[in-house]
């Protein structure tokens, strides 16, 4: 069940009739084809029918609860932080200290999805299991180590005078 409130910001994509072309932004991955289908009783995320307890199709819903949570984890940082707080309670995964100013961090950095084609995206990068709580100090250390690793693969060009 999503922990953050559904707001008008999330409603901007309702009633879009055709799929938008993905611009390659790894921070906002493309939505599935079922997201744009407007069949009553069909989940907008997974595309499966939504059933009531008695086995009939529920035409009043457009999301499974788990699918709504997964969607908001990917597209809403507020939901990410709420789910992360529920799981870790502000305790840093590296040093084990509680921090009021905790930060959410992707264990496998999202930048690794940069330049990947839509059909080759690894959706595990956007799951709750790939998120961790870090204090500011540990987050800075981890981010700096990732920048150094990314820099080693780059070619150094010398300026010609």
Coordinates of N, CA, C and O in Angstrom, one line a residue:
X1 N 0.8 -1.2 0.0 CA 0.0 0.0 0.0 C 0.9 1.2 0.0 O 1.8 1.3 0.8
X2 N 0.7 2.2 -0.9 CA 1.5 3.4 -0.9 C 1.3 4.2 0.4 O 0.2 4.2 1.0
X3 N 2.4 4.7 0.9 CA 2.4 5.5 2.1 C 2.2 6.9 1.9 O 1.7 7.6 2.8
X4 N 2.6 7.5 0.7 CA 2.4 8.9 0.5 C 1.0 9.1 -0.1 O 0.4 8.2 -0.7
X5 N 0.6 10.3 0.0 CA -0.8 10.7 -0.5 C -0.7 10.8 -2.0 O 0.2 11.3 -2.6
X6 N -1.8 10.4 -2.7 CA -2.0 10.6 -4.1 C -2.3 12.1 -4.3 O -3.3 12.6 -3.8
X7 N -1.5 12.8 -5.1 CA -1.8 14.2 -5.3 C -2.1 14.5 -6.8 O -2.0 13.7 -7.6
X8 N -2.4 15.8 -7.0 CA -2.6 16.2 -8.4 C -1.4 16.1 -9.3 O -1.5 15.9 -10.5
X9 N -0.2 16.1 -8.7 CA 1.0 15.9 -9.4 C 1.0 14.5 -10.1 O 1.5 14.3 -11.2
X10 N 0.4 13.5 -9.4 CA 0.4 12.1 -10.0 C -0.7 12.0 -11.0 O -0.7 11.1 -11.9
X11 N -1.7 12.9 -11.0 CA -2.9 12.8 -11.9 C -2.6 13.4 -13.3 O -3.4 13.3 -14.2
X12 N -1.4 14.0 -13.5 CA -1.1 14.6 -14.8 C -1.1 13.6 -16.0 O -1.4 14.0 -17.1
X13 N -0.8 12.4 -15.7 CA -0.7 11.4 -16.8 C -2.0 10.7 -17.0 O -2.1 9.9 -18.0
X14 N -3.0 10.9 -16.2 CA -4.3 10.3 -16.4 C -4.9 10.8 -17.7 O -4.7 11.9 -18.1
X15 N -5.6 9.9 -18.4 CA -6.3 10.2 -19.6 C -5.4 10.5 -20.8 O -5.8 11.1 -21.8
X16 N -4.1 10.1 -20.7 CA -3.3 10.2 -21.9 C -3.6 9.0 -22.7 O -3.6 7.9 -22.3
X17 N -3.9 9.3 -24.0 CA -4.4 8.2 -24.9 C -3.3 7.3 -25.5 O -3.5 6.2 -25.7
X18 N -2.2 7.9 -25.8 CA -1.1 7.1 -26.4 C 0.2 7.2 -25.7 O 0.4 8.2 -24.9
X19 N 1.0 6.2 -25.8 CA 2.2 6.1 -25.1 C 3.2 7.2 -25.6 O 3.3 7.5 -26.7
X20 N 3.8 7.8 -24.6 CA 4.8 8.9 -24.8 C 6.1 8.2 -25.2 O 6.5 7.2 -24.7
X21 N 6.8 8.9 -26.1 CA 8.2 8.4 -26.5 C 9.1 8.7 -25.3 O 9.2 9.8 -24.8
X22 N 9.9 7.7 -24.9 CA 10.8 7.8 -23.8 C 12.0 8.6 -24.3 O 12.6 8.3 -25.3
X23 N 12.4 9.6 -23.5 CA 13.5 10.5 -23.9 C 14.9 10.0 -23.4 O 15.9 10.6 -23.6
X24 N 14.9 8.8 -22.8 CA 16.2 8.2 -22.3 C 16.6 8.6 -21.0 O 17.7 8.3 -20.5
X25 N 15.8 9.4 -20.2 CA 16.1 9.9 -18.9 C 16.1 8.7 -17.9 O 15.0 8.1 -17.6
X26 N 17.3 8.3 -17.5 CA 17.3 7.1 -16.6 C 16.7 7.3 -15.2 O 16.4 6.4 -14.5
X27 N 16.5 8.5 -14.8 CA 15.8 8.8 -13.6 C 14.3 8.6 -13.7 O 13.7 8.4 -12.7
X28 N 13.8 8.8 -14.9 CA 12.3 8.6 -15.1 C 12.2 7.5 -16.2 O 12.1 7.9 -17.3
X29 N 12.1 6.3 -15.8 CA 12.0 5.2 -16.8 C 10.7 5.2 -17.6 O 9.7 5.8 -17.1
X30 N 10.6 4.6 -18.7 CA 9.3 4.6 -19.4 C 8.2 3.8 -18.7 O 8.5 2.9 -18.0
X31 N 7.0 4.2 -19.0 CA 5.9 3.5 -18.4 C 5.5 2.4 -19.3 O 5.7 2.5 -20.5
X32 N 4.9 1.3 -18.8 CA 4.5 0.2 -19.6 C 3.3 0.5 -20.5 O 2.6 1.5 -20.3
X33 N 3.1 -0.3 -21.6 CA 2.0 -0.1 -22.5 C 0.7 -0.1 -21.8 O -0.2 0.7 -22.1
X34 N 0.5 -1.0 -20.8 CA -0.7 -1.1 -20.0 C -1.1 0.2 -19.3 O -2.2 0.4 -18.9
X35 N -0.1 1.1 -19.1 CA -0.4 2.3 -18.4 C -1.3 3.2 -19.1 O -2.1 4.0 -18.5
X36 N -1.3 3.1 -20.4 CA -2.1 4.0 -21.3 C -3.4 3.4 -21.7 O -4.3 4.0 -22.4
X37 N -3.7 2.1 -21.4 CA -4.9 1.4 -21.7 C -6.0 1.8 -20.7 O -5.7 1.8 -19.5
X38 N -7.2 2.2 -21.2 CA -8.2 2.6 -20.2 C -9.3 1.6 -20.2 O -10.5 1.9 -20.3
X39 N -9.0 0.4 -19.9 CA -10.0 -0.7 -19.7 C -10.3 -0.7 -18.2 O -9.4 -0.9 -17.4
X40 N -11.6 -0.7 -17.9 CA -12.0 -0.7 -16.5 C -11.7 -2.1 -16.0 O -12.0 -3.1 -16.6
X41 N -11.2 -2.1 -14.8 CA -10.8 -3.4 -14.1 C -9.5 -3.9 -14.5 O -9.2 -5.0 -14.2
X42 N -8.7 -3.1 -15.3 CA -7.4 -3.6 -15.7 C -6.3 -2.7 -15.1 O -6.4 -1.4 -15.1
X43 N -5.3 -3.3 -14.4 CA -4.3 -2.5 -13.7 C -3.4 -1.8 -14.7 O -3.0 -2.3 -15.7
X44 N -3.2 -0.5 -14.4 CA -2.4 0.4 -15.3 C -0.9 0.0 -15.3 O -0.2 0.4 -16.2
X45 N -0.5 -0.7 -14.3 CA 1.0 -1.0 -14.2 C 1.3 -2.3 -14.8 O 2.1 -2.5 -15.7
X46 N 0.6 -3.4 -14.3 CA 1.0 -4.7 -14.8 C 0.1 -5.2 -15.9 O 0.4 -6.1 -16.6
X47 N -1.1 -4.6 -16.1 CA -2.0 -5.0 -17.2 C -2.9 -6.1 -16.9 O -3.7 -6.5 -17.7
X48 N -2.8 -6.7 -15.7 CA -3.7 -7.8 -15.3 C -5.0 -7.3 -14.8 O -5.1 -6.2 -14.3
X49 N -6.1 -8.2 -14.8 CA -7.4 -7.8 -14.3 C -7.3 -7.7 -12.8 O -6.6 -8.4 -12.2
X50 N -8.2 -6.8 -12.3 CA -8.3 -6.6 -10.9 C -9.5 -7.3 -10.4 O -10.6 -7.0 -10.9
X51 N -9.4 -8.3 -9.6 CA -10.5 -9.2 -9.1 C -10.9 -8.8 -7.7 O -10.1 -8.5 -6.9
X52 N -12.2 -9.0 -7.5 CA -12.7 -8.8 -6.1 C -12.5 -10.2 -5.4 O -12.1 -11.1 -6.0
X53 N -12.9 -10.2 -4.1 CA -12.7 -11.4 -3.3 C -13.6 -12.6 -3.9 O -13.2 -13.7 -3.8
X54 N -14.7 -12.2 -4.5 CA -15.6 -13.3 -5.0 C -15.2 -13.7 -6.4 O -15.9 -14.6 -7.0
X55 N -14.2 -13.2 -7.0 CA -13.7 -13.6 -8.3 C -14.2 -12.8 -9.4 O -13.8 -13.1 -10.6
X56 N -15.1 -11.8 -9.2 CA -15.6 -11.0 -10.3 C -14.6 -9.8 -10.5 O -13.8 -9.5 -9.7
X57 N -14.7 -9.2 -11.7 CA -13.8 -8.1 -12.1 C -14.2 -6.9 -11.4 O -15.4 -6.5 -11.4
X58 N -13.3 -6.2 -10.7 CA -13.6 -4.9 -10.0 C -13.4 -3.8 -11.0 O -12.2 -3.4 -11.3
X59 N -14.4 -3.2 -11.5 CA -14.4 -2.2 -12.5 C -14.2 -0.8 -11.9 O -14.0 0.2 -12.6
X60 N -14.1 -0.7 -10.6 CA -14.0 0.6 -9.9 C -12.5 0.9 -9.7 O -12.2 2.0 -9.3
X61 N -11.6 -0.1 -9.8 CA -10.2 0.1 -9.5 C -9.4 0.1 -10.8 O -9.7 -0.6 -11.8
X62 N -8.3 0.8 -10.8 CA -7.4 0.8 -12.0 C -5.9 0.4 -11.6 O -5.1 0.4 -12.4
X63 N -5.7 0.1 -10.3 CA -4.4 -0.3 -9.8 C -4.5 -1.4 -8.8 O -5.4 -1.4 -8.0
X64 N -3.6 -2.4 -8.8 CA -3.4 -3.3 -7.7 C -2.7 -2.5 -6.6 O -1.9 -1.6 -7.0
X65 N -2.8 -2.8 -5.4 CA -2.1 -2.1 -4.3 C -0.6 -2.2 -4.5 O 0.1 -1.2 -4.3
X66 N -0.1 -3.4 -4.7 CA 1.3 -3.6 -4.9 C 1.9 -2.8 -6.1 O 3.0 -2.3 -6.1
X67 N 1.1 -2.8 -7.2 CA 1.5 -2.1 -8.4 C 1.6 -0.6 -8.2 O 2.4 0.1 -8.6
X68 N 0.6 0.0 -7.4 CA 0.6 1.4 -7.1 C 1.8 1.7 -6.3 O 2.4 2.8 -6.5
X69 N 2.2 0.9 -5.3 CA 3.3 1.1 -4.5 C 4.6 1.1 -5.3 O 5.5 2.0 -5.2
X70 N 4.7 0.1 -6.2 CA 5.9 0.0 -7.1 C 6.0 1.2 -8.0 O 7.1 1.8 -8.2
X71 N 4.9 1.7 -8.6 CA 4.8 2.8 -9.4 C 5.3 4.1 -8.7 O 6.2 4.8 -9.2
X72 N 4.8 4.3 -7.5 CA 5.2 5.5 -6.7 C 6.6 5.4 -6.2 O 7.3 6.4 -6.1
X73 N 7.1 4.2 -6.0 CA 8.6 4.1 -5.6 C 9.5 4.6 -6.7 O 10.5 5.1 -6.5
X74 N 9.1 4.3 -8.0 CA 9.9 4.7 -9.1 C 9.7 6.2 -9.4 O 10.7 6.9 -9.6
X75 N 8.5 6.7 -9.4 CA 8.2 8.1 -9.9 C 8.0 9.1 -8.8 O 7.8 10.3 -9.1
X76 N 8.0 8.7 -7.5 CA 7.8 9.7 -6.4 C 8.9 9.6 -5.3 O 8.9 8.5 -4.6
X77 N 9.7 10.6 -5.2 CA 10.8 10.5 -4.2 C 10.2 10.5 -2.8 O 10.8 9.9 -1.8
X78 N 9.0 11.1 -2.6 CA 8.4 11.1 -1.3 C 8.0 9.7 -0.9 O 8.1 9.3 0.3
X79 N 7.5 8.9 -1.8 CA 7.1 7.5 -1.5 C 8.4 6.7 -1.2 O 8.4 5.9 -0.3
X80 N 9.5 7.0 -1.9 CA 10.7 6.3 -1.7 C 11.2 6.5 -0.2 O 11.5 5.6 0.5
X81 N 11.2 7.8 0.2 CA 11.6 8.1 1.5 C 10.7 7.6 2.6 O 11.1 7.1 3.6
X82 N 9.4 7.6 2.3 CA 8.4 7.0 3.3 C 8.6 5.5 3.5 O 8.7 5.0 4.6
X83 N 8.8 4.8 2.4 CA 9.0 3.3 2.5 C 10.4 3.0 3.1 O 10.5 2.1 3.9
X84 N 11.4 3.8 2.8 CA 12.7 3.6 3.4 C 12.7 3.9 4.9 O 13.3 3.2 5.7
X85 N 12.0 4.9 5.3 CA 11.9 5.3 6.7 C 11.2 4.1 7.5 O 11.6 3.7 8.5
X86 N 10.1 3.6 6.9 CA 9.4 2.4 7.5 C 10.3 1.3 7.7 O 10.2 0.5 8.7
X87 N 11.2 1.0 6.7 CA 12.1 -0.1 6.8 C 13.3 0.1 7.7 O 13.7 -0.7 8.5
X88 N 14.0 1.3 7.6 CA 15.3 1.5 8.3 C 15.2 2.4 9.5 O 16.1 2.4 10.3
X89 N 14.1 3.2 9.6 CA 14.0 4.1 10.8 C 15.1 5.1 10.9 O 15.4 5.5 12.0
X90 N 15.8 5.5 9.8 CA 16.8 6.5 9.9 C 18.2 6.1 10.3 O 19.1 6.9 10.6
X91 N 18.4 4.7 10.4 CA 19.7 4.2 10.8 C 20.5 3.9 9.6 O 20.1 3.3 8.6
X92 N 21.7 4.5 9.6 CA 22.7 4.4 8.5 C 23.1 2.9 8.3 O 23.4 2.2 9.2
X93 N 23.1 2.5 7.0 CA 23.4 1.1 6.7 C 24.9 0.9 6.8 O 25.4 -0.3 6.9
X94 N 25.8 1.9 6.7 CA 27.2 1.8 6.8 C 27.7 1.9 8.2 O 28.4 1.0 8.7
X95 N 27.4 3.0 8.9 CA 28.0 3.1 10.2 C 27.1 2.7 11.4 O 27.5 2.5 12.5
X96 N 25.8 2.5 11.1 CA 24.8 2.0 12.1 C 24.3 3.0 13.0 O 23.6 2.7 14.0
X97 N 24.6 4.3 12.8 CA 24.2 5.4 13.7 C 22.8 5.9 13.2 O 22.6 6.0 12.0
X98 N 22.0 6.4 14.1 CA 20.8 7.1 13.8 C 21.1 8.5 13.3 O 21.9 9.2 13.9
X99 N 20.4 9.0 12.3 CA 20.6 10.3 11.8 C 19.3 11.0 11.5 O 18.5 10.4 10.7
X100 N 19.1 12.2 12.0 CA 17.8 12.9 11.7 C 17.9 13.3 10.2 O 17.0 13.3 9.5
X101 N 19.1 13.7 9.7 CA 19.3 14.2 8.4 C 19.7 13.0 7.4 O 20.6 13.2 6.6
X102 N 19.1 11.9 7.5 CA 19.4 10.7 6.7 C 19.1 11.0 5.3 O 18.3 11.8 4.9
X103 N 19.8 10.2 4.4 CA 19.6 10.4 3.0 C 19.4 9.1 2.3 O 19.9 8.0 2.7
X104 N 18.5 9.1 1.3 CA 18.2 7.9 0.5 C 19.3 7.7 -0.5 O 19.7 8.6 -1.2
X105 N 19.8 6.5 -0.7 CA 20.9 6.2 -1.6 C 20.5 4.9 -2.4 O 20.0 4.0 -1.8
X106 N 20.8 4.9 -3.7 CA 20.7 3.7 -4.5 C 22.0 2.9 -4.4 O 23.1 3.4 -4.6
X107 N 21.9 1.6 -4.0 CA 23.0 0.8 -3.8 C 23.8 0.6 -5.1 O 24.9 0.8 -5.2
X108 N 23.0 0.2 -6.1 CA 23.6 0.2 -7.5 C 23.1 1.5 -8.1 O 22.0 1.8 -8.2
X109 N 24.1 2.4 -8.4 CA 23.7 3.8 -8.8 C 22.9 3.8 -10.1 O 23.2 3.0 -11.1
X110 N 21.9 4.6 -10.1 CA 21.0 4.8 -11.3 C 21.8 5.2 -12.6 O 21.3 4.9 -13.7
X111 N 22.9 5.9 -12.4 CA 23.6 6.4 -13.5 C 24.1 5.2 -14.4 O 24.4 5.4 -15.6
X112 N 24.2 4.0 -13.9 CA 24.6 2.8 -14.7 C 23.5 2.5 -15.7 O 23.8 1.8 -16.7
X113 N 22.3 3.0 -15.6 CA 21.2 2.8 -16.5 C 21.2 3.9 -17.7 O 20.4 3.8 -18.6
X114 N 22.2 4.8 -17.6 CA 22.3 5.9 -18.6 C 22.7 5.3 -19.9 O 23.6 4.5 -20.0
X115 N 22.0 5.6 -21.0 CA 22.3 5.2 -22.3 C 21.8 3.8 -22.6 O 22.0 3.3 -23.7
X116 N 21.0 3.2 -21.7 CA 20.5 1.8 -21.9 C 19.2 2.0 -22.7 O 18.4 2.9 -22.5
X117 N 19.0 1.1 -23.7 CA 17.7 1.1 -24.4 C 16.5 0.7 -23.6 O 16.7 0.0 -22.6
X118 N 15.4 1.2 -24.0 CA 14.1 0.9 -23.2 C 13.9 -0.5 -22.9 O 13.6 -0.9 -21.8
X119 N 14.1 -1.4 -23.9 CA 13.9 -2.8 -23.7 C 14.9 -3.5 -22.8 O 14.7 -4.6 -22.3
X120 N 16.1 -2.9 -22.7 CA 17.2 -3.5 -21.9 C 17.3 -2.9 -20.5 O 18.2 -3.3 -19.8
X121 N 16.4 -2.1 -20.1 CA 16.4 -1.5 -18.7 C 16.3 -2.6 -17.7 O 15.6 -3.5 -17.8
X122 N 17.1 -2.5 -16.6 CA 17.1 -3.4 -15.5 C 16.3 -2.7 -14.4 O 16.7 -1.8 -13.7
X123 N 15.0 -3.3 -14.2 CA 14.1 -2.7 -13.3 C 14.5 -2.9 -11.8 O 13.9 -2.2 -11.0
X124 N 15.4 -3.7 -11.6 CA 15.9 -3.9 -10.2 C 16.5 -2.7 -9.6 O 16.6 -2.5 -8.4
X125 N 17.0 -1.8 -10.5 CA 17.6 -0.5 -10.0 C 16.6 0.4 -9.3 O 16.9 1.3 -8.6
X126 N 15.3 0.2 -9.6 CA 14.2 1.1 -9.2 C 13.4 0.5 -8.0 O 12.5 1.1 -7.5
X127 N 13.8 -0.7 -7.5 CA 13.1 -1.4 -6.5 C 13.6 -0.9 -5.1 O 14.6 -0.3 -4.9
X128 N 12.8 -1.2 -4.1 CA 13.1 -0.8 -2.7 C 14.3 -1.5 -2.2 O 15.1 -1.0 -1.4
X129 N 14.6 -2.7 -2.7 CA 15.7 -3.5 -2.3 C 17.0 -2.8 -2.7 O 18.1 -3.1 -2.2
X130 N 17.0 -1.9 -3.7 CA 18.2 -1.2 -4.1 C 18.4 0.1 -3.4 O 19.3 0.9 -3.7
X131 N 17.5 0.4 -2.5 CA 17.6 1.7 -1.7 C 18.2 1.4 -0.3 O 17.9 0.3 0.3
X132 N 19.0 2.3 0.2 CA 19.5 2.2 1.5 C 19.5 3.6 2.2 O 19.5 4.6 1.5
X133 N 19.5 3.6 3.5 CA 19.6 4.8 4.3 C 21.0 5.0 4.6 O 21.7 4.1 5.1
X134 N 21.5 6.2 4.4 CA 22.9 6.6 4.8 C 22.9 8.0 5.5 O 22.0 8.8 5.2
X135 N 23.8 8.1 6.4 CA 24.0 9.5 7.0 C 24.7 10.3 6.0 O 25.3 9.8 5.0
X136 N 24.8 11.6 6.2 CA 25.4 12.5 5.2 C 26.9 12.2 5.0 O 27.3 12.2 3.8
X137 N 27.6 11.8 6.0 CA 29.0 11.5 5.9 C 29.3 10.3 5.1 O 30.1 10.3 4.2
X138 N 28.5 9.2 5.4 CA 28.7 8.0 4.6 C 28.2 8.1 3.2 O 28.8 7.5 2.3
X139 N 27.1 8.9 3.0 CA 26.6 9.1 1.6 C 27.7 9.9 0.8 O 27.9 9.5 -0.4
X140 N 28.3 10.8 1.4 CA 29.4 11.6 0.7 C 30.5 10.7 0.3 O 31.0 10.7 -0.8
X141 N 31.0 9.8 1.2 CA 32.0 8.9 0.9 C 31.7 7.9 -0.2 O 32.5 7.7 -1.1
X142 N 30.5 7.4 -0.2 CA 30.0 6.4 -1.2 C 29.9 7.1 -2.6 O 30.4 6.6 -3.6
X143 N 29.4 8.3 -2.6 CA 29.2 9.0 -3.9 C 30.6 9.4 -4.4 O 30.8 9.3 -5.6
X144 N 31.5 9.8 -3.6 CA 32.9 10.2 -4.1 C 33.6 8.9 -4.6 O 34.3 9.0 -5.6
X145 N 33.4 7.8 -4.0 CA 34.0 6.6 -4.5 C 33.5 6.2 -5.8 O 34.2 5.7 -6.7
X146 N 32.2 6.4 -6.1 CA 31.5 6.1 -7.3 C 32.0 7.0 -8.4 O 32.2 6.6 -9.6
X147 N 32.3 8.3 -8.1 CA 32.8 9.2 -9.1 C 34.2 8.8 -9.5 O 34.5 8.9 -10.7
X148 N 35.0 8.4 -8.6 CA 36.4 8.0 -8.9 C 36.3 6.8 -9.8 O 37.1 6.7 -10.8
X149 N 35.5 5.8 -9.5 CA 35.3 4.6 -10.4 C 34.9 4.9 -11.8 O 35.4 4.4 -12.7
X150 N 33.9 5.9 -11.9 CA 33.4 6.3 -13.2 C 34.5 7.0 -14.0 O 34.6 6.9 -15.2
X151 N 35.4 7.8 -13.3 CA 36.4 8.5 -13.9 C 37.5 7.6 -14.5 O 38.2 8.0 -15.5
X152 N 37.7 6.5 -13.9 CA 38.8 5.6 -14.4 C 38.5 5.1 -15.8 O 39.5 4.7 -16.6
X153 N 37.3 5.0 -16.2 CA 36.9 4.4 -17.5 C 37.0 5.5 -18.6 O 36.9 5.2 -19.8
X154 N 37.2 6.8 -18.2 CA 37.2 7.8 -19.2 C 38.6 8.0 -19.8 O 39.6 7.8 -19.1
X155 N 38.6 8.5 -21.0 CA 39.9 8.7 -21.7 C 40.3 10.2 -21.4 O 39.5 11.1 -21.4
X156 N 41.6 10.3 -21.0 CA 42.1 11.7 -20.6 C 42.6 12.3 -21.9 O 43.5 11.8 -22.5
X157 N 42.1 13.5 -22.3 CA 42.6 14.2 -23.4 C 43.5 15.3 -23.0 O 43.2 16.1 -22.1
X158 N 44.7 15.4 -23.5 CA 45.6 16.4 -23.2 C 45.4 17.6 -24.1 O 45.1 17.5 -25.3
X159 N 45.4 18.8 -23.5 CA 45.2 20.0 -24.2 C 46.4 20.3 -25.1 O 47.5 20.4 -24.6
X160 N 46.2 20.5 -26.4 CA 47.3 20.8 -27.3 C 47.4 22.3 -27.4 O 46.5 23.0 -27.7
X161 N 48.7 22.7 -27.1 CA 49.0 24.2 -27.2 C 49.6 24.6 -28.5 O 50.4 24.0 -29.0

